[in-house]
Amino acid sequence: MILPPPCLTVGTVHAGENALPAALSALSSATGLIHVFGYEGGNVNVSCHYGEGYEGYEKYLCKNDCSDSDVLVTTGQTTKGRYSIYDDKKALKSTVTISDLRALDSGKYWCGVTRTGKDIYNEPPFFYLQLLLPLPWY
């Protein structure tokens, strides 16, 4: 039995000492996809909400097609390189952080819940991270 998938909300995008409010850092398109924006060298935090009954399952962040080699971090390891994940079981959400953003970080990401059988993903099913070039200061 597949339970209803969790949903996705967006937190705050941090760029060095500055933080952009979520309203400025994330846009939801007509199809419901979430677009997250960040700057090279900054950090991005994304909260992925899930339903009751998933508290005891491992959560993870993956990129692209989400095969085993695409998994970036899990709640079993909490931090892996520039990626971290924290599972707040009381709030029914896991928060993922990508630090020291680089151009190669742009792309499609999934928040997932590991289950026996078929894993479930957040709804909308993924979010896009796009890095912005800083404006030159004159």
Short mmCIF file of C-alpha atoms in Angstrom, two decimals:
data_model
loop_
_atom_site.label_atom_id
_atom_site.label_comp_id
_atom_site.label_asym_id
_atom_site.label_seq_id
_atom_site.Cartn_x
_atom_site.Cartn_y
_atom_site.Cartn_z
CA MET A 1 0.00 0.00 0.00
CA ILE A 2 1.35 3.42 -0.94
CA LEU A 3 0.48 6.14 1.55
CA PRO A 4 -0.15 9.71 0.37
CA PRO A 5 3.14 11.44 -0.45
CA PRO A 6 4.45 14.28 1.69
CA CYS A 7 4.41 17.82 0.36
CA LEU A 8 7.15 20.39 -0.09
CA THR A 9 7.55 23.86 1.32
CA VAL A 10 10.51 26.15 0.95
CA GLY A 11 12.53 27.76 3.72
CA THR A 12 15.07 30.56 3.42
CA VAL A 13 17.90 30.96 0.94
CA HIS A 14 21.08 32.30 2.52
CA ALA A 15 23.81 34.05 0.56
CA GLY A 16 26.78 34.80 2.78
CA GLU A 17 25.74 37.31 5.44
CA ASN A 18 22.50 38.13 3.61
CA ALA A 19 19.27 36.16 3.70
CA LEU A 20 16.47 36.45 1.19
CA PRO A 21 12.92 35.90 2.48
CA ALA A 22 11.27 32.76 1.19
CA ALA A 23 8.86 34.86 -0.88
CA LEU A 24 11.80 36.19 -2.87
CA SER A 25 13.78 32.98 -3.01
CA ALA A 26 11.17 30.51 -4.23
CA LEU A 27 8.53 30.62 -6.92
CA SER A 28 5.74 28.15 -7.55
CA SER A 29 4.87 27.73 -11.22
CA ALA A 30 1.43 27.03 -12.66
CA THR A 31 2.25 23.30 -12.57
CA GLY A 32 3.00 23.47 -8.84
CA LEU A 33 6.74 22.93 -9.16
CA ILE A 34 8.92 24.77 -6.69
CA HIS A 35 11.82 26.84 -8.00
CA VAL A 36 14.50 27.71 -5.42
CA PHE A 37 17.09 30.38 -6.14
CA GLY A 38 20.51 30.82 -4.54
CA TYR A 39 23.89 32.44 -5.10
CA GLU A 40 27.28 30.79 -5.56
CA GLY A 41 28.94 30.49 -2.16
CA GLY A 42 25.61 30.77 -0.33
CA ASN A 43 23.41 28.16 1.34
CA VAL A 44 19.92 26.84 0.56
CA ASN A 45 17.53 25.34 3.12
CA VAL A 46 14.46 23.45 1.91
CA SER A 47 11.83 21.93 4.21
CA CYS A 48 10.07 18.79 3.02
CA HIS A 49 6.88 17.99 4.94
CA TYR A 50 5.54 14.46 5.23
CA GLY A 51 2.39 12.90 6.65
CA GLU A 52 1.82 11.14 9.95
CA GLY A 53 3.13 7.60 10.00
CA TYR A 54 6.45 8.44 8.30
CA GLU A 55 8.28 9.61 11.42
CA GLY A 56 10.25 6.37 11.83
CA TYR A 57 11.39 6.10 8.22
CA GLU A 58 14.70 7.29 6.79
CA LYS A 59 14.46 10.53 4.75
CA TYR A 60 16.86 11.53 1.99
CA LEU A 61 17.74 14.14 -0.61
CA CYS A 62 18.67 13.09 -4.12
CA LYS A 63 19.31 14.79 -7.45
CA ASN A 64 18.38 14.02 -11.07
CA ASP A 65 16.78 10.58 -11.54
CA CYS A 66 17.20 9.61 -7.88
CA SER A 67 19.03 6.32 -8.46
CA ASP A 68 21.24 5.00 -5.64
CA SER A 69 24.21 6.98 -6.95
CA ASP A 70 22.12 10.20 -6.94
CA VAL A 71 21.38 10.12 -3.17
CA LEU A 72 23.20 13.08 -1.62
CA VAL A 73 22.42 12.66 2.09
CA THR A 74 20.14 10.61 4.35
CA THR A 75 18.89 11.03 7.90
CA GLY A 76 21.03 7.98 8.70
CA GLN A 77 24.17 10.04 8.08
CA THR A 78 22.81 13.62 8.58
CA THR A 79 25.85 15.32 6.96
CA LYS A 80 27.73 14.34 3.83
CA GLY A 81 30.09 16.90 2.34
CA ARG A 82 28.14 20.09 1.59
CA TYR A 83 24.76 18.41 2.20
CA SER A 84 22.94 17.98 5.48
CA ILE A 85 19.48 16.85 6.55
CA TYR A 86 17.60 17.20 9.83
CA ASP A 87 14.37 15.32 10.54
CA ASP A 88 11.98 17.11 12.91
CA LYS A 89 9.58 14.29 13.75
CA LYS A 90 7.29 16.50 15.84
CA ALA A 91 6.84 19.00 12.99
CA LEU A 92 6.65 16.16 10.41
CA LYS A 93 9.30 17.71 8.19
CA SER A 94 12.88 17.15 7.16
CA THR A 95 15.03 20.16 6.34
CA VAL A 96 17.83 19.78 3.82
CA THR A 97 20.72 22.23 3.46
CA ILE A 98 23.10 22.61 0.54
CA SER A 99 26.11 24.70 1.61
CA ASP A 100 28.73 26.58 -0.40
CA LEU A 101 26.58 26.54 -3.54
CA ARG A 102 28.32 25.91 -6.86
CA ALA A 103 27.16 26.18 -10.47
CA LEU A 104 26.94 22.38 -10.71
CA ASP A 105 24.33 22.39 -7.93
CA SER A 106 21.68 23.76 -10.30
CA GLY A 107 19.15 21.08 -11.18
CA LYS A 108 16.25 18.91 -10.06
CA TYR A 109 16.12 17.55 -6.50
CA TRP A 110 13.80 15.15 -4.71
CA CYS A 111 12.98 14.71 -1.03
CA GLY A 112 12.26 11.04 -0.40
CA VAL A 113 11.18 8.62 2.33
CA THR A 114 12.77 5.16 2.30
CA ARG A 115 10.21 2.38 2.65
CA THR A 116 10.14 -1.35 2.07
CA GLY A 117 8.91 -1.76 -1.48
CA LYS A 118 8.53 1.57 -3.26
CA ASP A 119 9.97 4.81 -1.88
CA ILE A 120 7.75 7.86 -1.81
CA TYR A 121 8.67 11.37 -2.88
CA ASN A 122 7.45 14.80 -1.96
CA GLU A 123 4.47 16.40 -3.72
CA PRO A 124 5.09 18.37 -5.89
CA PRO A 125 7.50 15.59 -6.80
CA PHE A 126 10.61 17.76 -6.90
CA PHE A 127 12.09 21.21 -6.72
CA TYR A 128 14.49 23.00 -9.04
CA LEU A 129 17.51 24.84 -7.71
CA GLN A 130 18.81 27.65 -9.90
CA LEU A 131 21.90 29.67 -9.07
CA LEU A 132 21.88 33.38 -9.82
CA LEU A 133 24.89 35.40 -10.90
CA PRO A 134 25.58 38.30 -8.52
CA LEU A 135 25.21 41.78 -9.94
CA PRO A 136 28.50 43.64 -10.30
CA TRP A 137 29.09 46.37 -7.72
CA TYR A 138 30.28 49.68 -9.12
#
